[in-house]
PDB file of C-alpha atoms and ligand atoms in Angstrom:
ATOM      1  CA  UNK A   1      20.925 -13.466  12.214  1.00  0.00           C
ATOM      2  CA  UNK A   2      19.328 -10.049  11.711  1.00  0.00           C
ATOM      3  CA  UNK A   3      15.545 -10.189  11.441  1.00  0.00           C
ATOM      4  CA  UNK A   4      13.203  -7.260  10.694  1.00  0.00           C
ATOM      5  CA  UNK A   5       9.522  -8.197  10.827  1.00  0.00           C
ATOM      6  CA  UNK A   6       7.642  -5.012   9.868  1.00  0.00           C
ATOM      7  CA  UNK A   7       8.159  -2.969   6.687  1.00  0.00           C
ATOM      8  CA  UNK A   8       6.058  -1.125   4.104  1.00  0.00           C
ATOM      9  CA  UNK A   9       6.260  -0.766   0.322  1.00  0.00           C
ATOM     10  CA  UNK A  10       4.346   1.286  -2.243  1.00  0.00           C
ATOM     11  CA  UNK A  11       1.650  -1.388  -2.024  1.00  0.00           C
ATOM     12  CA  UNK A  12       0.568   0.720   0.973  1.00  0.00           C
ATOM     13  CA  UNK A  13       2.327   3.881   2.165  1.00  0.00           C
ATOM     14  CA  UNK A  14       6.030   3.077   1.846  1.00  0.00           C
ATOM     15  CA  UNK A  15       8.059   4.682  -0.926  1.00  0.00           C
ATOM     16  CA  UNK A  16      10.027   1.630  -2.181  1.00  0.00           C
ATOM     17  CA  UNK A  17       8.520  -0.847  -4.616  1.00  0.00           C
ATOM     18  CA  UNK A  18       8.273  -4.322  -3.047  1.00  0.00           C
ATOM     19  CA  UNK A  19      11.338  -5.394  -5.054  1.00  0.00           C
ATOM     20  CA  UNK A  20      13.325  -2.327  -4.000  1.00  0.00           C
ATOM     21  CA  UNK A  21      12.311  -2.917  -0.370  1.00  0.00           C
ATOM     22  CA  UNK A  22      13.588  -6.502  -0.443  1.00  0.00           C
ATOM     23  CA  UNK A  23      16.787  -5.427  -2.209  1.00  0.00           C
ATOM     24  CA  UNK A  24      17.328  -2.657   0.355  1.00  0.00           C
ATOM     25  CA  UNK A  25      16.787  -5.166   3.187  1.00  0.00           C
ATOM     26  CA  UNK A  26      19.409  -7.452   1.682  1.00  0.00           C
ATOM     27  CA  UNK A  27      21.825  -4.552   1.149  1.00  0.00           C
ATOM     28  CA  UNK A  28      21.274  -3.488   4.785  1.00  0.00           C
ATOM     29  CA  UNK A  29      22.618  -6.883   5.869  1.00  0.00           C
ATOM     30  CA  UNK A  30      19.315  -8.362   7.033  1.00  0.00           C
ATOM     31  CA  UNK A  31      18.914 -12.142   6.879  1.00  0.00           C
ATOM     32  CA  UNK A  32      15.121 -12.087   7.197  1.00  0.00           C
ATOM     33  CA  UNK A  33      12.615  -9.383   6.266  1.00  0.00           C
ATOM     34  CA  UNK A  34       8.834  -9.330   6.497  1.00  0.00           C
ATOM     35  CA  UNK A  35       6.742  -7.258   4.091  1.00  0.00           C
ATOM     36  CA  UNK A  36       3.732  -5.997   6.055  1.00  0.00           C
ATOM     37  CA  UNK A  37       1.837  -3.443   4.037  1.00  0.00           C
ATOM     38  CA  UNK A  38      -1.311  -1.921   5.495  1.00  0.00           C
ATOM     39  CA  UNK A  39      -4.394  -4.038   4.792  1.00  0.00           C
ATOM     40  CA  UNK A  40      -3.127  -5.734   1.629  1.00  0.00           C
ATOM     41  CA  UNK A  41      -1.076  -8.625   0.269  1.00  0.00           C
ATOM     42  CA  UNK A  42      -0.715  -6.939  -3.115  1.00  0.00           C
ATOM     43  CA  UNK A  43       3.071  -6.564  -2.759  1.00  0.00           C
ATOM     44  CA  UNK A  44       3.736 -10.222  -1.997  1.00  0.00           C
ATOM     45  CA  UNK A  45       4.356 -11.585  -5.497  1.00  0.00           C
ATOM     46  CA  UNK A  46       6.898  -8.952  -6.463  1.00  0.00           C
ATOM     47  CA  UNK A  47       8.592  -9.262  -3.045  1.00  0.00           C
ATOM     48  CA  UNK A  48       8.833 -13.035  -3.429  1.00  0.00           C
ATOM     49  CA  UNK A  49      10.521 -12.754  -6.820  1.00  0.00           C
ATOM     50  CA  UNK A  50      13.008 -10.246  -5.418  1.00  0.00           C
ATOM     51  CA  UNK A  51      13.711 -12.441  -2.378  1.00  0.00           C
ATOM     52  CA  UNK A  52      14.522 -15.411  -4.604  1.00  0.00           C
ATOM     53  CA  UNK A  53      16.828 -13.197  -6.679  1.00  0.00           C
ATOM     54  CA  UNK A  54      18.653 -11.616  -3.749  1.00  0.00           C
ATOM     55  CA  UNK A  55      18.759 -14.638  -1.457  1.00  0.00           C
ATOM     56  CA  UNK A  56      17.108 -13.058   1.605  1.00  0.00           C
ATOM     57  CA  UNK A  57      14.488 -14.916   3.645  1.00  0.00           C
ATOM     58  CA  UNK A  58      11.048 -13.340   3.206  1.00  0.00           C
ATOM     59  CA  UNK A  59       8.057 -13.493   5.535  1.00  0.00           C
ATOM     60  CA  UNK A  60       4.816 -12.476   3.906  1.00  0.00           C
ATOM     61  CA  UNK A  61       2.488 -10.564   6.180  1.00  0.00           C
ATOM     62  CA  UNK A  62       0.254  -7.538   6.495  1.00  0.00           C
ATOM     63  CA  UNK A  63      -0.587  -4.860   9.081  1.00  0.00           C
ATOM     64  CA  UNK A  64      -4.346  -4.794   9.528  1.00  0.00           C
ATOM     65  CA  UNK A  65      -6.180  -1.679  10.754  1.00  0.00           C
ATOM     66  CA  UNK A  66      -8.353  -2.747  13.687  1.00  0.00           C
ATOM     67  CA  UNK A  67      -9.993  -1.259  16.771  1.00  0.00           C
ATOM     68  CA  UNK A  68     -10.550  -2.657  20.239  1.00  0.00           C
ATOM     69  CA  UNK A  69     -12.659  -0.908  22.870  1.00  0.00           C
ATOM     70  CA  UNK A  70     -12.303   2.387  21.039  1.00  0.00           C
ATOM     71  CA  UNK A  71      -8.505   2.118  20.699  1.00  0.00           C
ATOM     72  CA  UNK A  72      -6.902   1.774  17.267  1.00  0.00           C
ATOM     73  CA  UNK A  73      -4.770  -1.376  17.089  1.00  0.00           C
ATOM     74  CA  UNK A  74      -2.453  -2.280  14.216  1.00  0.00           C
ATOM     75  CA  UNK A  75      -2.464  -6.058  13.924  1.00  0.00           C
ATOM     76  CA  UNK A  76       0.470  -7.746  12.215  1.00  0.00           C
ATOM     77  CA  UNK A  77      -0.745 -10.955  10.579  1.00  0.00           C
ATOM     78  CA  UNK A  78       2.067 -13.229   9.468  1.00  0.00           C
ATOM     79  CA  UNK A  79       1.721 -15.884   6.783  1.00  0.00           C
ATOM     80  CA  UNK A  80      -2.065 -16.058   6.409  1.00  0.00           C
ATOM     81  CA  UNK A  81      -3.624 -17.374   3.210  1.00  0.00           C
ATOM     82  CA  UNK A  82      -4.643 -14.096   1.528  1.00  0.00           C
ATOM     83  CA  UNK A  83      -7.140 -15.986  -0.593  1.00  0.00           C
ATOM     84  CA  UNK A  84      -9.215 -16.985   2.434  1.00  0.00           C
ATOM     85  CA  UNK A  85     -12.673 -15.536   1.703  1.00  0.00           C
ATOM     86  CA  UNK A  86     -13.251 -14.066   5.174  1.00  0.00           C
ATOM     87  CA  UNK A  87      -9.823 -12.418   5.219  1.00  0.00           C
ATOM     88  CA  UNK A  88     -10.299 -11.068   1.720  1.00  0.00           C
ATOM     89  CA  UNK A  89     -13.677  -9.665   2.719  1.00  0.00           C
ATOM     90  CA  UNK A  90     -12.306  -8.055   5.892  1.00  0.00           C
ATOM     91  CA  UNK A  91      -9.476  -6.385   3.951  1.00  0.00           C
ATOM     92  CA  UNK A  92     -11.814  -5.213   1.176  1.00  0.00           C
ATOM     93  CA  UNK A  93     -13.974  -3.468   3.738  1.00  0.00           C
ATOM     94  CA  UNK A  94     -10.990  -1.681   5.277  1.00  0.00           C
ATOM     95  CA  UNK A  95      -9.664  -0.648   1.850  1.00  0.00           C
ATOM     96  CA  UNK A  96     -13.096   0.703   0.914  1.00  0.00           C
ATOM     97  CA  UNK A  97     -13.075   2.748   4.135  1.00  0.00           C
ATOM     98  CA  UNK A  98      -9.634   4.106   3.240  1.00  0.00           C
ATOM     99  CA  UNK A  99     -10.823   5.173  -0.217  1.00  0.00           C
ATOM    100  CA  UNK A 100     -14.052   6.730   0.957  1.00  0.00           C
ATOM    101  CA  UNK A 101     -12.407   9.071   3.445  1.00  0.00           C
ATOM    102  CA  UNK A 102      -9.993  10.625   0.924  1.00  0.00           C
ATOM    103  CA  UNK A 103     -12.632  12.968  -0.600  1.00  0.00           C
ATOM    104  CA  UNK A 104     -13.567  14.118   2.913  1.00  0.00           C
ATOM    105  CA  UNK A 105      -9.934  14.995   3.703  1.00  0.00           C
ATOM    106  CA  UNK A 106      -9.578  16.843   0.385  1.00  0.00           C
ATOM    107  CA  UNK A 107     -12.789  18.749   1.073  1.00  0.00           C
ATOM    108  CA  UNK A 108     -11.364  19.918   4.412  1.00  0.00           C
ATOM    109  CA  UNK A 109      -8.115  21.000   2.749  1.00  0.00           C
ATOM    110  CA  UNK A 110     -10.031  22.908   0.082  1.00  0.00           C
ATOM    111  CA  UNK A 111     -11.937  24.543   2.929  1.00  0.00           C
ATOM    112  CA  UNK A 112      -8.544  25.838   4.111  1.00  0.00           C
ATOM    113  CA  UNK A 113      -7.930  27.353   0.690  1.00  0.00           C
ATOM    114  CA  UNK A 114      -5.654  24.613  -0.658  1.00  0.00           C
ATOM    115  CA  UNK A 115      -6.439  23.611  -4.251  1.00  0.00           C
ATOM    116  CA  UNK A 116      -6.115  19.827  -4.119  1.00  0.00           C
ATOM    117  CA  UNK A 117      -7.977  17.198  -6.140  1.00  0.00           C
ATOM    118  CA  UNK A 118      -8.280  13.421  -6.068  1.00  0.00           C
ATOM    119  CA  UNK A 119      -6.079  13.303  -9.173  1.00  0.00           C
ATOM    120  CA  UNK A 120      -3.246  14.934  -7.171  1.00  0.00           C
ATOM    121  CA  UNK A 121      -3.379  12.034  -4.702  1.00  0.00           C
ATOM    122  CA  UNK A 122      -3.588   9.408  -7.453  1.00  0.00           C
ATOM    123  CA  UNK A 123      -0.560  10.933  -9.173  1.00  0.00           C
ATOM    124  CA  UNK A 124       1.711  10.485  -6.135  1.00  0.00           C
ATOM    125  CA  UNK A 125       0.364   7.029  -5.222  1.00  0.00           C
ATOM    126  CA  UNK A 126       0.067   5.022  -8.438  1.00  0.00           C
ATOM    127  CA  UNK A 127       0.926   1.611  -6.943  1.00  0.00           C
ATOM    128  CA  UNK A 128      -1.026   1.609  -3.707  1.00  0.00           C
ATOM    129  CA  UNK A 129      -3.841  -0.677  -2.730  1.00  0.00           C
ATOM    130  CA  UNK A 130      -4.267   1.146   0.585  1.00  0.00           C
ATOM    131  CA  UNK A 131      -4.640   4.890   0.166  1.00  0.00           C
ATOM    132  CA  UNK A 132      -3.856   6.734   3.367  1.00  0.00           C
ATOM    133  CA  UNK A 133      -2.969  10.013   4.969  1.00  0.00           C
ATOM    134  CA  UNK A 134       0.669   9.651   3.847  1.00  0.00           C
ATOM    135  CA  UNK A 135      -0.485   9.862   0.218  1.00  0.00           C
ATOM    136  CA  UNK A 136      -2.470  13.011   0.913  1.00  0.00           C
ATOM    137  CA  UNK A 137       0.711  14.293   2.592  1.00  0.00           C
ATOM    138  CA  UNK A 138       2.738  13.426  -0.529  1.00  0.00           C
ATOM    139  CA  UNK A 139       0.228  15.300  -2.691  1.00  0.00           C
ATOM    140  CA  UNK A 140       0.637  18.349  -0.427  1.00  0.00           C
ATOM    141  CA  UNK A 141       4.423  18.078  -0.846  1.00  0.00           C
ATOM    142  CA  UNK A 142       4.012  17.751  -4.602  1.00  0.00           C
ATOM    143  CA  UNK A 143       1.819  20.865  -4.676  1.00  0.00           C
ATOM    144  CA  UNK A 144       4.438  22.796  -2.699  1.00  0.00           C
ATOM    145  CA  UNK A 145       2.165  23.322   0.318  1.00  0.00           C
ATOM    146  CA  UNK A 146       4.493  21.562   2.776  1.00  0.00           C
ATOM    147  CA  UNK A 147       8.118  20.416   2.738  1.00  0.00           C
ATOM    148  CA  UNK A 148       7.598  16.795   3.766  1.00  0.00           C
ATOM    149  CA  UNK A 149       5.184  14.226   5.202  1.00  0.00           C
ATOM    150  CA  UNK A 150       6.097  15.207   8.751  1.00  0.00           C
ATOM    151  CA  UNK A 151       5.010  18.796   8.194  1.00  0.00           C
ATOM    152  CA  UNK A 152       1.807  17.650   6.474  1.00  0.00           C
ATOM    153  CA  UNK A 153       0.864  15.476   9.448  1.00  0.00           C
ATOM    154  CA  UNK A 154       1.792  18.140  11.967  1.00  0.00           C
ATOM    155  CA  UNK A 155      -0.187  20.904  10.266  1.00  0.00           C
ATOM    156  CA  UNK A 156      -3.112  19.065   8.701  1.00  0.00           C
ATOM    157  CA  UNK A 157      -3.401  15.319   9.107  1.00  0.00           C
ATOM    158  CA  UNK A 158      -2.789  14.314  12.709  1.00  0.00           C
ATOM    159  CA  UNK A 159      -5.834  13.780  14.961  1.00  0.00           C
ATOM    160  CA  UNK A 160      -7.001  17.193  16.112  1.00  0.00           C
ATOM    161  CA  UNK A 161      -5.623  18.912  13.010  1.00  0.00           C
ATOM    162  CA  UNK A 162      -8.077  20.401  10.514  1.00  0.00           C
ATOM    163  CA  UNK A 163      -7.924  17.803   7.704  1.00  0.00           C
ATOM    164  CA  UNK A 164      -7.962  14.718   9.931  1.00  0.00           C
ATOM    165  CA  UNK A 165     -10.785  12.310   9.115  1.00  0.00           C
ATOM    166  CA  UNK A 166     -11.298   9.026  10.934  1.00  0.00           C
ATOM    167  CA  UNK A 167     -11.853   5.852   8.942  1.00  0.00           C
ATOM    168  CA  UNK A 168     -13.349   2.420   9.315  1.00  0.00           C
ATOM    169  CA  UNK A 169     -11.284  -0.167  11.210  1.00  0.00           C
ATOM    170  CA  UNK A 170     -12.214  -3.811  11.721  1.00  0.00           C
ATOM    171  CA  UNK A 171     -12.953  -5.367  15.104  1.00  0.00           C
ATOM    172  CA  UNK A 172      -9.680  -6.657  16.567  1.00  0.00           C
ATOM    173  CA  UNK A 173     -11.171  -9.857  17.997  1.00  0.00           C
ATOM    174  CA  UNK A 174     -13.039 -10.676  14.795  1.00  0.00           C
ATOM    175  CA  UNK A 175      -9.920 -10.004  12.735  1.00  0.00           C
ATOM    176  CA  UNK A 176      -7.765 -12.224  14.960  1.00  0.00           C
ATOM    177  CA  UNK A 177     -10.296 -14.970  14.410  1.00  0.00           C
ATOM    178  CA  UNK A 178     -10.233 -14.478  10.645  1.00  0.00           C
ATOM    179  CA  UNK A 179      -6.414 -14.500  10.567  1.00  0.00           C
ATOM    180  CA  UNK A 180      -6.409 -17.787  12.494  1.00  0.00           C
ATOM    181  CA  UNK A 181      -8.934 -19.262  10.041  1.00  0.00           C
ATOM    182  CA  UNK A 182      -6.574 -18.196   7.255  1.00  0.00           C
ATOM    183  CA  UNK A 183      -3.662 -19.995   8.944  1.00  0.00           C
ATOM    184  CA  UNK A 184      -1.804 -16.856  10.067  1.00  0.00           C
ATOM    185  CA  UNK A 185      -0.217 -15.679  13.316  1.00  0.00           C
ATOM    186  CA  UNK A 186      -1.177 -12.427  15.098  1.00  0.00           C
ATOM    187  CA  UNK A 187       1.255  -9.952  16.664  1.00  0.00           C
ATOM    188  CA  UNK A 188       0.210  -6.491  17.855  1.00  0.00           C
ATOM    189  CA  UNK A 189       2.319  -3.786  16.207  1.00  0.00           C
ATOM    190  CA  UNK A 190       3.723  -0.963  18.397  1.00  0.00           C
ATOM    191  CA  UNK A 191       1.085  -1.579  21.112  1.00  0.00           C
ATOM    192  CA  UNK A 192       1.971   1.656  22.904  1.00  0.00           C
ATOM    193  CA  UNK A 193       2.474   4.437  20.379  1.00  0.00           C
ATOM    194  CA  UNK A 194       4.730   7.247  21.576  1.00  0.00           C
ATOM    195  CA  UNK A 195       1.977   9.803  21.961  1.00  0.00           C
ATOM    196  CA  UNK A 196      -0.867   7.576  23.101  1.00  0.00           C
ATOM    197  CA  UNK A 197      -1.859   6.318  26.537  1.00  0.00           C
ATOM    198  CA  UNK A 198      -0.591   2.918  27.627  1.00  0.00           C
ATOM    199  CA  UNK A 199      -3.441   1.084  25.955  1.00  0.00           C
ATOM    200  CA  UNK A 200      -4.000  -1.821  25.456  1.00  0.00           C
ATOM    201  CA  UNK A 201      -2.958  -2.394  29.080  1.00  0.00           C
ATOM    202  CA  UNK A 202      -1.756  -5.660  30.609  1.00  0.00           C
ATOM    203  CA  UNK A 203      -5.273  -6.869  31.488  1.00  0.00           C
ATOM    204  CA  UNK A 204      -6.429  -6.289  27.915  1.00  0.00           C
ATOM    205  CA  UNK A 205      -3.337  -7.989  26.511  1.00  0.00           C
ATOM    206  CA  UNK A 206      -4.083 -10.956  28.787  1.00  0.00           C
ATOM    207  CA  UNK A 207      -7.593 -11.196  27.324  1.00  0.00           C
ATOM    208  CA  UNK A 208      -6.199 -10.943  23.818  1.00  0.00           C
ATOM    209  CA  UNK A 209      -3.712 -13.709  24.604  1.00  0.00           C
ATOM    210  CA  UNK A 210      -6.643 -15.891  25.648  1.00  0.00           C
ATOM    211  CA  UNK A 211      -8.214 -15.032  22.296  1.00  0.00           C
ATOM    212  CA  UNK A 212      -5.172 -16.272  20.390  1.00  0.00           C
ATOM    213  CA  UNK A 213      -2.714 -13.384  20.254  1.00  0.00           C
ATOM    214  CA  UNK A 214       0.808 -14.757  19.689  1.00  0.00           C
ATOM    215  CA  UNK A 215       3.035 -11.776  20.349  1.00  0.00           C
ATOM    216  CA  UNK A 216       3.700  -8.080  20.721  1.00  0.00           C
ATOM    217  CA  UNK A 217       6.130  -5.816  18.906  1.00  0.00           C
ATOM    218  CA  UNK A 218       8.172  -4.487  21.812  1.00  0.00           C
ATOM    219  CA  UNK A 219      11.193  -3.029  20.046  1.00  0.00           C
ATOM    220  CA  UNK A 220       9.743  -0.254  17.906  1.00  0.00           C
ATOM    221  CA  UNK A 221      10.745   3.379  17.462  1.00  0.00           C
ATOM    222  CA  UNK A 222       7.484   4.554  19.039  1.00  0.00           C
ATOM    223  CA  UNK A 223       8.438   2.914  22.368  1.00  0.00           C
ATOM    224  CA  UNK A 224      11.008   4.509  24.661  1.00  0.00           C
ATOM    225  CA  UNK A 225      13.380   2.364  26.727  1.00  0.00           C
ATOM    226  CA  UNK A 226      11.074   2.400  29.754  1.00  0.00           C
ATOM    227  CA  UNK A 227       8.002   1.254  27.806  1.00  0.00           C
ATOM    228  CA  UNK A 228      10.051  -1.451  26.091  1.00  0.00           C
ATOM    229  CA  UNK A 229      11.031  -2.881  29.467  1.00  0.00           C
ATOM    230  CA  UNK A 230       7.432  -2.777  30.699  1.00  0.00           C
ATOM    231  CA  UNK A 231       6.151  -4.441  27.519  1.00  0.00           C
ATOM    232  CA  UNK A 232       8.910  -7.065  27.672  1.00  0.00           C
ATOM    233  CA  UNK A 233       7.869  -7.899  31.229  1.00  0.00           C
ATOM    234  CA  UNK A 234       4.207  -8.156  30.188  1.00  0.00           C
ATOM    235  CA  UNK A 235       5.157 -10.457  27.304  1.00  0.00           C
ATOM    236  CA  UNK A 236       7.121 -12.579  29.763  1.00  0.00           C
ATOM    237  CA  UNK A 237       4.164 -12.803  32.161  1.00  0.00           C
ATOM    238  CA  UNK A 238       1.749 -13.739  29.391  1.00  0.00           C
ATOM    239  CA  UNK A 239       4.039 -16.033  27.410  1.00  0.00           C
ATOM    240  CA  UNK A 240       3.826 -13.788  24.347  1.00  0.00           C
ATOM    241  CA  UNK A 241       6.445 -13.605  21.632  1.00  0.00           C
ATOM    242  CA  UNK A 242       8.574 -10.452  21.599  1.00  0.00           C
ATOM    243  CA  UNK A 243       9.341  -8.970  18.211  1.00  0.00           C
ATOM    244  CA  UNK A 244      11.387  -5.987  17.108  1.00  0.00           C
ATOM    245  CA  UNK A 245      11.280  -4.202  13.783  1.00  0.00           C
ATOM    246  CA  UNK A 246      11.871  -1.008  11.888  1.00  0.00           C
ATOM    247  CA  UNK A 247       8.394  -0.217  10.523  1.00  0.00           C
ATOM    248  CA  UNK A 248      10.390   1.013   7.515  1.00  0.00           C
ATOM    249  CA  UNK A 249       8.479   3.251   5.069  1.00  0.00           C
ATOM    250  CA  UNK A 250      11.361   4.123   2.702  1.00  0.00           C
ATOM    251  CA  UNK A 251      11.693   7.896   2.486  1.00  0.00           C
ATOM    252  CA  UNK A 252       8.215   8.229   3.985  1.00  0.00           C
ATOM    253  CA  UNK A 253       9.093   8.070   7.655  1.00  0.00           C
ATOM    254  CA  UNK A 254      12.197   9.415   9.375  1.00  0.00           C
ATOM    255  CA  UNK A 255      14.192   7.398  11.885  1.00  0.00           C
ATOM    256  CA  UNK A 256      12.793   4.025  10.775  1.00  0.00           C
ATOM    257  CA  UNK A 257      15.795   2.600   8.895  1.00  0.00           C
ATOM    258  CA  UNK A 258      15.766  -1.085   7.990  1.00  0.00           C
ATOM    259  CA  UNK A 259      17.126  -3.144  10.880  1.00  0.00           C
ATOM    260  CA  UNK A 260      17.004  -0.272  13.407  1.00  0.00           C
ATOM    261  CA  UNK A 261      15.209  -2.775  15.686  1.00  0.00           C
ATOM    262  CA  UNK A 262      15.378  -6.527  15.181  1.00  0.00           C
ATOM    263  CA  UNK A 263      13.759  -9.738  16.405  1.00  0.00           C
ATOM    264  CA  UNK A 264      15.759 -12.371  18.300  1.00  0.00           C
ATOM    265  CA  UNK A 265      16.293 -15.606  16.337  1.00  0.00           C
ATOM    266  CA  UNK A 266      14.619 -17.694  19.116  1.00  0.00           C
ATOM    267  CA  UNK A 267      11.506 -15.518  18.952  1.00  0.00           C
ATOM    268  CA  UNK A 268      11.438 -15.795  15.165  1.00  0.00           C
ATOM    269  CA  UNK A 269      11.805 -19.581  15.368  1.00  0.00           C
ATOM    270  CA  UNK A 270       8.826 -19.696  17.753  1.00  0.00           C
ATOM    271  CA  UNK A 271       6.803 -17.512  15.411  1.00  0.00           C
ATOM    272  CA  UNK A 272       7.467 -19.913  12.550  1.00  0.00           C
ATOM    273  CA  UNK A 273       6.435 -22.878  14.718  1.00  0.00           C
ATOM    274  CA  UNK A 274       3.180 -21.134  15.605  1.00  0.00           C
ATOM    275  CA  UNK A 275       2.621 -20.307  11.937  1.00  0.00           C
ATOM    276  CA  UNK A 276       3.119 -23.931  10.921  1.00  0.00           C
ATOM    277  CA  UNK A 277       0.647 -25.051  13.602  1.00  0.00           C
ATOM    278  CA  UNK A 278      -1.863 -22.360  12.589  1.00  0.00           C
ATOM    279  CA  UNK A 279      -1.601 -23.360   8.929  1.00  0.00           C
ATOM    280  CA  UNK A 280      -2.189 -26.999   9.800  1.00  0.00           C
ATOM    281  CA  UNK A 281      -5.192 -26.210  12.021  1.00  0.00           C
ATOM    282  CA  UNK A 282      -6.723 -23.986   9.366  1.00  0.00           C
ATOM    283  CA  UNK A 283      -6.459 -26.554   6.596  1.00  0.00           C
ATOM    284  CA  UNK A 284      -5.541 -23.666   4.277  1.00  0.00           C
ATOM    285  CA  UNK A 285      -2.634 -23.473   1.873  1.00  0.00           C
ATOM    286  CA  UNK A 286      -0.868 -20.807   3.937  1.00  0.00           C
ATOM    287  CA  UNK A 287       2.086 -19.264   2.135  1.00  0.00           C
ATOM    288  CA  UNK A 288       5.090 -20.235   4.312  1.00  0.00           C
ATOM    289  CA  UNK A 289       8.389 -18.349   4.326  1.00  0.00           C
ATOM    290  CA  UNK A 290      10.374 -17.829   1.134  1.00  0.00           C
ATOM    291  CA  UNK A 291      13.818 -19.343   1.727  1.00  0.00           C
ATOM    292  CA  UNK A 292      16.783 -18.637  -0.508  1.00  0.00           C
TER     293      UNK A 292
HETATM  294  P1  LIG B 301      -3.715   6.149   7.811  1.00  0.00           P
HETATM  295  O1  LIG B 301      -3.572   4.674   7.941  1.00  0.00           O
HETATM  296  O2  LIG B 301      -4.091   6.567   6.448  1.00  0.00           O
HETATM  297  O3  LIG B 301      -4.558   6.771   8.866  1.00  0.00           O
HETATM  298  O4  LIG B 301      -2.259   6.752   8.026  1.00  0.00           O
HETATM  299  C1  LIG B 301      -1.442   6.253   9.026  1.00  0.00           C
HETATM  300  C2  LIG B 301      -0.050   6.102   8.483  1.00  0.00           C
HETATM  301  O5  LIG B 301       0.583   7.363   8.502  1.00  0.00           O
HETATM  302  C3  LIG B 301       0.823   5.153   9.304  1.00  0.00           C
HETATM  303  O6  LIG B 301       1.428   4.229   8.441  1.00  0.00           O
HETATM  304  C4  LIG B 301       1.903   6.011   9.858  1.00  0.00           C
HETATM  305  O7  LIG B 301       3.139   5.364   9.777  1.00  0.00           O
HETATM  306  C5  LIG B 301       1.907   7.223   8.954  1.00  0.00           C
HETATM  307  N1  LIG B 301       2.285   8.419   9.693  1.00  0.00           N
HETATM  308  C6  LIG B 301       1.727   8.900  10.819  1.00  0.00           C
HETATM  309  N2  LIG B 301       2.344  10.035  11.206  1.00  0.00           N
HETATM  310  C7  LIG B 301       3.319  10.272  10.303  1.00  0.00           C
HETATM  311  C8  LIG B 301       4.309  11.296  10.138  1.00  0.00           C
HETATM  312  N3  LIG B 301       4.408  12.308  11.009  1.00  0.00           N
HETATM  313  N4  LIG B 301       5.147  11.210   9.089  1.00  0.00           N
HETATM  314  C9  LIG B 301       5.033  10.200   8.211  1.00  0.00           C
HETATM  315  N5  LIG B 301       4.130   9.205   8.311  1.00  0.00           N
HETATM  316  C10 LIG B 301       3.282   9.249   9.335  1.00  0.00           C
HETATM  317 ZN1  LIG B 302       2.272   3.058   7.201  1.00  0.00          ZN
HETATM  318 FE1  LIG B 303       1.379   0.760  12.373  1.00  0.00          FE
HETATM  319 FE1  LIG B 304       3.587  -0.070   9.946  1.00  0.00          FE
END
């Protein structure tokens, strides 16, 4: 069984439509794929239809932009009821924060002499619910300013570069609570990004486990072999699930091919058990997996 639990579509900043993403996952030989767009469930319906057509198992999830003690944390929420009012409200606030920072980034770019307008961003990102730096990068590619997203981030959009603008992120603990109320399961995505410090550390992860965290994404391209071993040991100590995934963004991110990291079947089975228990506790009509 090959299981990939973190991918993006054009509903956020991937480059495949949700249907194309699911079809690509099936063609790549995956048995299970999760769609986890940033801060939105807007790709779920199309992904579900494609999963039924192609016969792949689909987990519906999302990657929520949160912050904990000043550190940005991407929270993977699997199988929550997206219609839960508190979840919907939390996501709406994050999406509003994403939209409101775009003009500020464009203003900075214009300050550097680059003629770029909001319409240039809209043109390259027609399907997105979650506008982000990758779309500004795509607009810069489209305008011939840079060759690809990587160059756009390196020159303009990474923290410390001239067009970087911070945005609103939700409180991690509050969001974990909301996801639980919505019947979902929480896993921290790429807890130690390649360029960041080793935060959240083990003590923080222990506190988060107390607060209901179910797992951590250990096998991710942003973690080198040494960090993977350390994170695996921490997960073992804390009784957390270990997941692995590609964080696929289509053509939008190099070296993140579907299935490049995978989740062990036993870990996936445990995740589904936790999801079933969370759904029952919440009393919500949580979505469940789509089985062929
Ligand atoms: P945002 O959420 O708008 O701040 O943008 C963050 C997104 O940009 C994440 O999904 C990252 O995967 C993506 N990203 C960050 N650095 C790069 C890069 N060098 N090339 C392509 N995508 C990137
Ligand atoms: Zn992304
Ligand atoms: Fe992420
Ligand atoms: Fe991601």
